[in-house]
CSV table of C-alpha atoms in Angstrom, one decimal:
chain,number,residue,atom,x,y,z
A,1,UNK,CA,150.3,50.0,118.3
A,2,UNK,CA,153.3,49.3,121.0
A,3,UNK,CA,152.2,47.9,124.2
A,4,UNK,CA,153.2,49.8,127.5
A,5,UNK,CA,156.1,46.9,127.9
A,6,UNK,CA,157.8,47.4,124.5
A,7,UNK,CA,157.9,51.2,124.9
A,8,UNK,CA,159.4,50.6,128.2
A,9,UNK,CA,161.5,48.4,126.6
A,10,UNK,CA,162.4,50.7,123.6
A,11,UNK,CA,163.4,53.3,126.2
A,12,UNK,CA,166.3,51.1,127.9
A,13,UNK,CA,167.3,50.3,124.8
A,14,UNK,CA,167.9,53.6,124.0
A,15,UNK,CA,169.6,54.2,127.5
A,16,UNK,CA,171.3,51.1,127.3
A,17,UNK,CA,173.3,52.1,123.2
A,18,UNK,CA,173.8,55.4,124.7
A,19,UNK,CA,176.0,54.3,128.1
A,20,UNK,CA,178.6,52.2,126.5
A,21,UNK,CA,182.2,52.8,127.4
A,22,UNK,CA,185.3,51.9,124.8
A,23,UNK,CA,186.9,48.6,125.7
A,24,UNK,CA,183.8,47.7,127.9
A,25,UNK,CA,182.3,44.6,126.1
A,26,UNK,CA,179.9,43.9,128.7
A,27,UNK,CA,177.1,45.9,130.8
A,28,UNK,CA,174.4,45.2,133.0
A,29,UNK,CA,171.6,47.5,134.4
A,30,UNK,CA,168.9,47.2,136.4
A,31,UNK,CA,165.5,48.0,134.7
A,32,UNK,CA,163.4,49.5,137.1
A,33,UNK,CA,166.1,52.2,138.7
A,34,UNK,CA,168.2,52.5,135.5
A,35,UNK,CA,171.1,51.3,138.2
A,36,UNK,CA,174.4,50.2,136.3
A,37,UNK,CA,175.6,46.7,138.0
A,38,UNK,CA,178.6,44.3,137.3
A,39,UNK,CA,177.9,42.1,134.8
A,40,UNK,CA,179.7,39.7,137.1
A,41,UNK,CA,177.0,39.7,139.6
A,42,UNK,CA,174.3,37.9,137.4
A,43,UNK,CA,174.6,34.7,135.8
A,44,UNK,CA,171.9,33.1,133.2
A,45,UNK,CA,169.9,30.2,135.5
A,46,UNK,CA,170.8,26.7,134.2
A,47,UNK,CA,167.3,23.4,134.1
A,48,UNK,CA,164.8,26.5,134.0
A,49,UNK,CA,161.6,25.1,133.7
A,50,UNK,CA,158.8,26.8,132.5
A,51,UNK,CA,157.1,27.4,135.7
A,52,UNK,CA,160.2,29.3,137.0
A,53,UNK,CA,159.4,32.0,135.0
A,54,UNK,CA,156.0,33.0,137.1
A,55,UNK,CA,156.6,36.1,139.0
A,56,UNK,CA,156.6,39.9,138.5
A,57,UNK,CA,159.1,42.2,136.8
A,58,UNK,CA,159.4,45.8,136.8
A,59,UNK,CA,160.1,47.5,134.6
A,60,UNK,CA,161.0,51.9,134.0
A,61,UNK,CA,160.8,54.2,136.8
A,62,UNK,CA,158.1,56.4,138.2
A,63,UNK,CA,155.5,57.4,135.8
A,64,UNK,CA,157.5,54.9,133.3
A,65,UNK,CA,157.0,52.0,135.1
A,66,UNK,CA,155.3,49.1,133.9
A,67,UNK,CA,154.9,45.5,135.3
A,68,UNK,CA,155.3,42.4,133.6
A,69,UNK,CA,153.1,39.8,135.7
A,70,UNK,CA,153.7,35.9,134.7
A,71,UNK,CA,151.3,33.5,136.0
A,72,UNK,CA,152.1,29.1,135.8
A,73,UNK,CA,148.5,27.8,135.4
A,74,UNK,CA,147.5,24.5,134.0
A,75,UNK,CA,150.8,24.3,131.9
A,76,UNK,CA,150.6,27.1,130.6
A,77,UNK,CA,151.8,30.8,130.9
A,78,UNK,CA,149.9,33.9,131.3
A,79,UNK,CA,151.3,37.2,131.2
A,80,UNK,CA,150.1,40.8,131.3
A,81,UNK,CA,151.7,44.0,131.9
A,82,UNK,CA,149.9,46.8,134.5
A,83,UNK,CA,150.8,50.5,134.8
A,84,UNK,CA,149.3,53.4,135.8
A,85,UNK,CA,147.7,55.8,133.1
A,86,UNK,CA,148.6,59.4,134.2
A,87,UNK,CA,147.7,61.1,131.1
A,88,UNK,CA,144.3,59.9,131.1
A,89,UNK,CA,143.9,60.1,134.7
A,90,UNK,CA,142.2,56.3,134.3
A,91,UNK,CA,144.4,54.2,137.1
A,92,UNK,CA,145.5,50.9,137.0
A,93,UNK,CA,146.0,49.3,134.0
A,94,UNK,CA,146.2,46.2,132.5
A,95,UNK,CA,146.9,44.9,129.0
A,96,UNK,CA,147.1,40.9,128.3
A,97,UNK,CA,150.5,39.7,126.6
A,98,UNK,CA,151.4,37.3,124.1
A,99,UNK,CA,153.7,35.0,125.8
A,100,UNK,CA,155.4,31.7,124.1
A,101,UNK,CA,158.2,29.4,126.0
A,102,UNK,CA,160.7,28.2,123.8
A,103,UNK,CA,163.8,26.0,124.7
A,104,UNK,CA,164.6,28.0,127.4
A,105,UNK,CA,163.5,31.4,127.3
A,106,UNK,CA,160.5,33.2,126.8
A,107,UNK,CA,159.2,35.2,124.0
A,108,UNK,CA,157.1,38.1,124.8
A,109,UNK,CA,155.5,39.6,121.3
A,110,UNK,CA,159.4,39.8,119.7
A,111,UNK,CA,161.3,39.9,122.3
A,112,UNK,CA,163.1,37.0,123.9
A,113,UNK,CA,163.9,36.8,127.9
A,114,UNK,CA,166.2,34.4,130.4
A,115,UNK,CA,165.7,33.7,133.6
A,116,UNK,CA,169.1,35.1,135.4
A,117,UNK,CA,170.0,35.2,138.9
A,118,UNK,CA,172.4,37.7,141.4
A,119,UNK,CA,175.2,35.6,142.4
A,120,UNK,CA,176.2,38.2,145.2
A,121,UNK,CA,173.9,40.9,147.1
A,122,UNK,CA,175.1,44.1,145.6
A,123,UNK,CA,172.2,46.3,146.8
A,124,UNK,CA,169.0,45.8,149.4
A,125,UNK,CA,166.5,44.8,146.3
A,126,UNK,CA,169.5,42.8,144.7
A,127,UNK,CA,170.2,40.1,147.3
A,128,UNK,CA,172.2,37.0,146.1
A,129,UNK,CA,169.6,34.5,145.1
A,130,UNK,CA,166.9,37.3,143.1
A,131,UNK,CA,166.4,36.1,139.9
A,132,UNK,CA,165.0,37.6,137.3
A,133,UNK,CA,164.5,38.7,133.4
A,134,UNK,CA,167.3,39.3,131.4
A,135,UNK,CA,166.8,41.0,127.9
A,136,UNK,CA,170.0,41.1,125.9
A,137,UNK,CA,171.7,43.7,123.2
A,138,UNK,CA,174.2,43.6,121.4
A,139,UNK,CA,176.0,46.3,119.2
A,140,UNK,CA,178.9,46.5,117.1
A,141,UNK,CA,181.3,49.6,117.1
A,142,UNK,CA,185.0,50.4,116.3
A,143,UNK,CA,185.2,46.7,115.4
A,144,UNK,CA,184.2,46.0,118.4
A,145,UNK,CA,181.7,44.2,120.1
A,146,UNK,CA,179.4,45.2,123.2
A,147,UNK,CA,176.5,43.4,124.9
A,148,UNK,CA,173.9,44.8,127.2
A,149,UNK,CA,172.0,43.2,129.6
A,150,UNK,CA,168.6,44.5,131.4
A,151,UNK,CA,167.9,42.7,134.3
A,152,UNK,CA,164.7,43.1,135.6
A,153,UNK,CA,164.3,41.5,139.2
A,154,UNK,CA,161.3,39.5,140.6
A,155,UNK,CA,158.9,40.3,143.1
A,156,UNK,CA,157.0,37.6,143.7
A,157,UNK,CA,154.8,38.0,146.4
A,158,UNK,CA,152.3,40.0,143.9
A,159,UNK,CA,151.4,37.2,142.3
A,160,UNK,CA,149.3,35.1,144.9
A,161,UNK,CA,145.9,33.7,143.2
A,162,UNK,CA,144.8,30.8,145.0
A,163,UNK,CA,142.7,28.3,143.4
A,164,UNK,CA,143.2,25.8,140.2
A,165,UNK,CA,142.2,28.5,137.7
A,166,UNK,CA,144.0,31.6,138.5
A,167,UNK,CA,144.0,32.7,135.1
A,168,UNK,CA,140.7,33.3,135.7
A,169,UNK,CA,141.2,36.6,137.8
A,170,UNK,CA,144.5,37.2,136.4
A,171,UNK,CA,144.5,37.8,132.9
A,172,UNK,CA,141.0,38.6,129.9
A,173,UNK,CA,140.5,34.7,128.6
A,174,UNK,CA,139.8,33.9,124.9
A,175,UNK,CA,137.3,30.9,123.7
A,176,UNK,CA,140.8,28.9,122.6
A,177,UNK,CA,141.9,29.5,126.3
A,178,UNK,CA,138.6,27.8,127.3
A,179,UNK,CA,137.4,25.7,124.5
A,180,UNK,CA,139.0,22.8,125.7
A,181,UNK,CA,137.1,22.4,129.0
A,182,UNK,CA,133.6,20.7,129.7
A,183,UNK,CA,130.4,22.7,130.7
A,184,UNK,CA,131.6,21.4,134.2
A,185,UNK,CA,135.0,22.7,134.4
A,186,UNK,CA,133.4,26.0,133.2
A,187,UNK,CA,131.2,26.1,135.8
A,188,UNK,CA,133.8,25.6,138.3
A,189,UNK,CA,136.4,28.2,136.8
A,190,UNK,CA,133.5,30.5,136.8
A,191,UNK,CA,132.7,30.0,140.4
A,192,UNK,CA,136.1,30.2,141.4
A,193,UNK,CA,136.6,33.9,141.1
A,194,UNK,CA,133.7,34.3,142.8
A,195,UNK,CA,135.0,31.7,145.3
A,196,UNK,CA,138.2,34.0,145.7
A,197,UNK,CA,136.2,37.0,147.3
A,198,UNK,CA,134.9,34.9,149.6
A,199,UNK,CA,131.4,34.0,148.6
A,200,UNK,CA,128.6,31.9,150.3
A,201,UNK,CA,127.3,29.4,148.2
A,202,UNK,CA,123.9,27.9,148.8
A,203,UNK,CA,124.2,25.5,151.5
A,204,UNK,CA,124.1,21.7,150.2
A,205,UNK,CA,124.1,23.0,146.7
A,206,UNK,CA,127.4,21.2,143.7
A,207,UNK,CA,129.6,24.3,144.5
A,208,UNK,CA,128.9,24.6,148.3
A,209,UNK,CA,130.1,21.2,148.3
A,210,UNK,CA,133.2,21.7,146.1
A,211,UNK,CA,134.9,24.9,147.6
A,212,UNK,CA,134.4,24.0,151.2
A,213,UNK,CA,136.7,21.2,150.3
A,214,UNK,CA,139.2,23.7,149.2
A,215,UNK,CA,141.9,24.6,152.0
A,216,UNK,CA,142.1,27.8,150.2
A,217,UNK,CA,138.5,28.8,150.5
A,218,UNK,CA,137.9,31.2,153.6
A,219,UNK,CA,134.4,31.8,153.4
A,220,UNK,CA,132.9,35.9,154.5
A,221,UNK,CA,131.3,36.3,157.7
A,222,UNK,CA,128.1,37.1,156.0
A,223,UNK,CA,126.3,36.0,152.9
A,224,UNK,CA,125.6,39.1,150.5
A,225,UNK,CA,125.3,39.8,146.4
A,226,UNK,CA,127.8,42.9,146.7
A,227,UNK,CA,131.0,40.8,145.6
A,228,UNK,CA,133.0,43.1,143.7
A,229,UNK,CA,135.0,41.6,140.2
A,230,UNK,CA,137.5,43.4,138.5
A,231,UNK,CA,136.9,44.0,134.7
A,232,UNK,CA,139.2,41.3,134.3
A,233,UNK,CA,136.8,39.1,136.3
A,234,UNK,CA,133.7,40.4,134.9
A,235,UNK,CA,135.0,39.8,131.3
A,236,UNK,CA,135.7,35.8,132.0
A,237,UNK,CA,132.2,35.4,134.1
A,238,UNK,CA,130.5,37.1,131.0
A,239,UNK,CA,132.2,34.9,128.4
A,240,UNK,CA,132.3,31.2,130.7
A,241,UNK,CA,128.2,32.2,130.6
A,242,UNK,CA,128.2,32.2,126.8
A,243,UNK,CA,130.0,29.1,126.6
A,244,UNK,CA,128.0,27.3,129.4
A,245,UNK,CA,124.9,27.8,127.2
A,246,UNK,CA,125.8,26.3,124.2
Protein backbone atom coordinates (compact mmCIF):
# COMPACT_ATOMS: atom_id res chain seq x y z
CA UNK A 1 0.00 0.00 0.00
CA UNK A 2 1.29 3.78 -0.95
CA UNK A 3 1.86 5.93 1.94
CA UNK A 4 -0.04 9.44 2.11
CA UNK A 5 3.62 11.03 0.81
CA UNK A 6 4.07 8.89 -2.31
CA UNK A 7 0.43 9.56 -3.47
CA UNK A 8 1.08 13.10 -2.92
CA UNK A 9 3.93 12.63 -4.71
CA UNK A 10 2.42 10.53 -7.61
CA UNK A 11 -0.11 13.39 -8.00
CA UNK A 12 2.70 16.23 -8.84
CA UNK A 13 4.14 13.98 -10.90
CA UNK A 14 1.31 13.68 -12.80
CA UNK A 15 0.85 17.60 -12.80
CA UNK A 16 4.22 18.16 -13.20
CA UNK A 17 4.44 15.60 -17.09
CA UNK A 18 1.26 17.29 -17.95
CA UNK A 19 2.55 21.22 -17.74
CA UNK A 20 5.55 21.03 -19.93
CA UNK A 21 5.96 23.62 -22.64
CA UNK A 22 8.06 22.78 -26.16
CA UNK A 23 11.54 24.20 -25.99
CA UNK A 24 11.27 24.57 -22.10
CA UNK A 25 13.94 22.11 -20.71
CA UNK A 26 13.52 23.21 -17.30
CA UNK A 27 10.58 23.81 -14.67
CA UNK A 28 10.11 24.35 -11.16
CA UNK A 29 6.89 24.30 -8.96
CA UNK A 30 6.13 24.72 -5.69
CA UNK A 31 4.53 21.61 -3.96
CA UNK A 32 2.28 22.80 -1.61
CA UNK A 33 0.32 25.59 -3.88
CA UNK A 34 1.08 23.82 -7.30
CA UNK A 35 2.70 27.60 -7.99
CA UNK A 36 4.97 27.50 -11.24
CA UNK A 37 8.48 29.35 -10.28
CA UNK A 38 11.71 30.13 -12.28
CA UNK A 39 13.88 27.52 -12.22
CA UNK A 40 16.42 30.24 -11.83
CA UNK A 41 15.32 31.12 -8.34
CA UNK A 42 16.43 27.85 -6.68
CA UNK A 43 19.82 26.37 -6.63
CA UNK A 44 20.83 22.78 -5.13
CA UNK A 45 22.68 23.61 -1.49
CA UNK A 46 26.38 22.84 -1.68
CA UNK A 47 28.41 20.86 2.20
CA UNK A 48 24.76 19.67 3.22
CA UNK A 49 25.15 17.81 6.16
CA UNK A 50 22.80 15.41 7.29
CA UNK A 51 21.43 17.44 9.97
CA UNK A 52 20.38 20.20 7.47
CA UNK A 53 17.77 18.16 6.33
CA UNK A 54 15.58 18.40 9.79
CA UNK A 55 12.62 20.47 9.18
CA UNK A 56 9.04 20.22 7.69
CA UNK A 57 7.88 20.08 4.17
CA UNK A 58 4.56 20.41 2.69
CA UNK A 59 3.44 18.86 0.53
CA UNK A 60 -0.35 19.00 -1.92
CA UNK A 61 -3.00 21.47 -1.14
CA UNK A 62 -6.03 21.50 1.03
CA UNK A 63 -7.44 18.11 1.67
CA UNK A 64 -4.24 16.79 -0.34
CA UNK A 65 -1.86 18.02 1.86
CA UNK A 66 0.56 15.99 3.66
CA UNK A 67 3.63 16.87 5.73
CA UNK A 68 6.87 15.42 5.62
CA UNK A 69 8.44 16.07 9.29
CA UNK A 70 12.45 15.36 9.60
CA UNK A 71 13.83 15.16 12.94
CA UNK A 72 18.27 15.19 13.59
CA UNK A 73 18.39 12.99 16.79
CA UNK A 74 21.47 11.19 18.00
CA UNK A 75 22.90 10.90 14.40
CA UNK A 76 20.34 9.78 13.03
CA UNK A 77 17.12 10.81 11.00
CA UNK A 78 13.54 10.43 11.73
CA UNK A 79 10.89 11.16 9.42
CA UNK A 80 7.11 10.85 9.31
CA UNK A 81 4.47 12.24 7.30
CA UNK A 82 0.95 13.82 9.10
CA UNK A 83 -2.27 14.64 7.24
CA UNK A 84 -5.57 14.95 8.06
CA UNK A 85 -7.99 11.94 7.32
CA UNK A 86 -11.21 13.46 5.93
CA UNK A 87 -12.80 10.42 4.63
CA UNK A 88 -12.66 8.65 7.83
CA UNK A 89 -13.43 11.69 9.78
CA UNK A 90 -10.27 10.26 12.21
CA UNK A 91 -7.99 13.73 12.47
CA UNK A 92 -4.51 14.06 12.53
CA UNK A 93 -2.48 11.54 11.18
CA UNK A 94 0.68 10.21 11.40
CA UNK A 95 2.54 7.47 9.60
CA UNK A 96 6.51 6.70 10.35
CA UNK A 97 8.82 6.86 7.12
CA UNK A 98 11.68 5.00 5.95
CA UNK A 99 14.39 7.45 5.67
CA UNK A 100 18.17 6.74 4.50
CA UNK A 101 20.95 9.67 3.87
CA UNK A 102 23.13 8.86 1.20
CA UNK A 103 26.05 11.03 -0.24
CA UNK A 104 24.08 13.95 -0.24
CA UNK A 105 20.57 13.43 -0.45
CA UNK A 106 18.01 11.63 1.18
CA UNK A 107 16.02 8.65 0.19
CA UNK A 108 12.55 8.39 1.38
CA UNK A 109 11.08 4.73 0.56
CA UNK A 110 12.23 5.18 -3.45
CA UNK A 111 12.47 8.39 -3.83
CA UNK A 112 15.52 10.53 -3.58
CA UNK A 113 15.45 14.41 -2.24
CA UNK A 114 18.18 17.55 -2.19
CA UNK A 115 18.29 20.13 -0.06
CA UNK A 116 17.81 23.40 -2.47
CA UNK A 117 17.49 26.92 -1.55
CA UNK A 118 15.62 30.36 -3.11
CA UNK A 119 18.33 32.54 -4.25
CA UNK A 120 15.82 35.53 -4.66
CA UNK A 121 12.32 36.19 -2.70
CA UNK A 122 9.86 35.64 -5.41
CA UNK A 123 6.80 35.36 -3.19
CA UNK A 124 5.91 36.02 0.82
CA UNK A 125 6.52 32.06 1.70
CA UNK A 126 9.54 32.04 -0.80
CA UNK A 127 11.94 34.57 0.66
CA UNK A 128 15.66 34.28 -0.50
CA UNK A 129 17.37 32.06 1.92
CA UNK A 130 14.13 29.16 2.29
CA UNK A 131 15.52 26.01 1.60
CA UNK A 132 13.97 23.21 1.01
CA UNK A 133 13.24 19.63 -0.79
CA UNK A 134 13.73 19.22 -4.27
CA UNK A 135 12.41 15.98 -5.98
CA UNK A 136 13.52 15.82 -9.63
CA UNK A 137 11.91 14.43 -13.06
CA UNK A 138 12.93 14.08 -16.01
CA UNK A 139 11.21 13.15 -19.42
CA UNK A 140 12.11 12.69 -22.81
CA UNK A 141 9.95 13.98 -25.77
CA UNK A 142 10.39 15.20 -29.42
CA UNK A 143 14.12 14.32 -28.82
CA UNK A 144 14.11 16.43 -26.40
CA UNK A 145 14.82 16.58 -22.92
CA UNK A 146 12.80 18.24 -19.95
CA UNK A 147 13.45 18.25 -16.15
CA UNK A 148 11.05 19.02 -13.43
CA UNK A 149 11.71 20.09 -10.20
CA UNK A 150 9.25 20.08 -6.94
CA UNK A 151 10.35 22.21 -4.47
CA UNK A 152 8.82 21.80 -1.34
CA UNK A 153 9.81 24.65 1.25
CA UNK A 154 10.57 24.31 5.02
CA UNK A 155 8.85 25.42 7.87
CA UNK A 156 10.78 24.86 10.59
CA UNK A 157 9.40 26.14 13.51
CA UNK A 158 7.04 22.82 13.77
CA UNK A 159 9.58 20.87 14.66
CA UNK A 160 10.68 22.02 18.29
CA UNK A 161 11.09 18.77 20.72
CA UNK A 162 13.37 19.73 23.38
CA UNK A 163 15.27 17.22 25.18
CA UNK A 164 18.16 14.50 24.10
CA UNK A 165 15.62 12.02 22.79
CA UNK A 166 13.11 13.72 20.79
CA UNK A 167 12.44 10.80 18.80
CA UNK A 168 10.88 9.73 21.52
CA UNK A 169 7.59 11.91 21.05
CA UNK A 170 8.18 12.36 17.47
CA UNK A 171 8.04 9.35 15.67
CA UNK A 172 6.61 5.07 16.89
CA UNK A 173 10.28 3.56 17.89
CA UNK A 174 11.30 -0.07 16.98
CA UNK A 175 13.53 -2.48 19.42
CA UNK A 176 16.63 -1.79 16.68
CA UNK A 177 15.88 1.97 17.31
CA UNK A 178 16.39 1.12 21.02
CA UNK A 179 18.34 -1.99 21.39
CA UNK A 180 21.49 -0.32 21.54
CA UNK A 181 20.88 1.68 24.84
CA UNK A 182 21.28 0.42 28.55
CA UNK A 183 18.29 -0.18 31.04
CA UNK A 184 19.50 3.45 32.17
CA UNK A 185 19.31 5.35 29.03
CA UNK A 186 15.81 3.65 28.71
CA UNK A 187 14.78 4.91 31.68
CA UNK A 188 15.69 8.28 30.93
CA UNK A 189 14.26 8.38 27.21
CA UNK A 190 11.12 7.01 28.84
CA UNK A 191 10.91 9.72 31.39
CA UNK A 192 11.70 12.32 29.02
CA UNK A 193 8.41 12.45 27.22
CA UNK A 194 6.95 12.54 30.29
CA UNK A 195 9.46 15.20 31.31
CA UNK A 196 8.23 17.26 28.10
CA UNK A 197 4.61 17.86 29.58
CA UNK A 198 5.85 19.13 32.39
CA UNK A 199 5.75 16.43 35.07
CA UNK A 200 6.75 16.45 38.85
CA UNK A 201 8.98 13.93 39.71
CA UNK A 202 9.25 12.67 43.29
CA UNK A 203 11.29 15.05 45.09
CA UNK A 204 15.00 13.78 45.75
CA UNK A 205 14.26 10.72 43.68
CA UNK A 206 17.23 9.63 40.15
CA UNK A 207 14.90 11.62 37.74
CA UNK A 208 13.96 14.55 39.96
CA UNK A 209 17.57 14.98 40.10
CA UNK A 210 18.26 14.62 36.39
CA UNK A 211 15.59 16.91 34.69
CA UNK A 212 15.84 19.74 37.09
CA UNK A 213 19.31 19.98 35.65
CA UNK A 214 17.89 20.32 32.24
CA UNK A 215 17.45 24.15 31.16
CA UNK A 216 14.71 22.77 29.04
CA UNK A 217 12.66 21.33 31.80
CA UNK A 218 9.81 23.84 33.01
CA UNK A 219 8.21 21.99 35.57
CA UNK A 220 3.80 22.42 35.99
CA UNK A 221 2.53 24.42 38.72
CA UNK A 222 1.01 21.43 40.26
CA UNK A 223 1.84 17.85 40.68
CA UNK A 224 -1.02 15.57 39.03
CA UNK A 225 -1.24 11.81 37.16
CA UNK A 226 -3.49 13.47 34.25
CA UNK A 227 -0.38 14.01 31.73
CA UNK A 228 -1.69 13.45 28.48
CA UNK A 229 0.73 11.23 25.71
CA UNK A 230 0.01 11.04 22.27
CA UNK A 231 -0.37 7.53 20.76
CA UNK A 232 3.00 8.11 19.52
CA UNK A 233 4.08 8.64 23.12
CA UNK A 234 2.04 5.98 24.61
CA UNK A 235 3.53 3.40 22.04
CA UNK A 236 7.36 4.15 23.09
CA UNK A 237 6.46 4.31 27.05
CA UNK A 238 4.71 0.83 26.38
CA UNK A 239 7.64 -0.66 24.51
CA UNK A 240 10.90 1.23 26.74
CA UNK A 241 8.71 -0.87 29.65
CA UNK A 242 9.16 -4.12 27.91
CA UNK A 243 12.67 -3.61 27.41
CA UNK A 244 13.43 -2.22 30.94
CA UNK A 245 12.27 -5.63 32.25
CA UNK A 246 14.31 -7.84 30.57
Amino acid sequence: MKTKLSLVIFFFYSVLCLSQNNGTIAKAYVSSRNQEIHPSTIEKMMGVKISDYQGSYSFGESEGESVLGILYSNGKLFARSSYTDFKNDLGLRYERDPIEYLNGKIKIGKTFFELFQCVETTSFTLNKGTKGLVLHFFENEDGKKYHYMQFSPDYPESIKLKGKYPEASFVKLSIEDLNSYSKNDLKIIRNEIFARKGYIFREGGEMEKYFSQQIWYKRLKNRTNNIKLSDIEKHNVDLILKLEKK
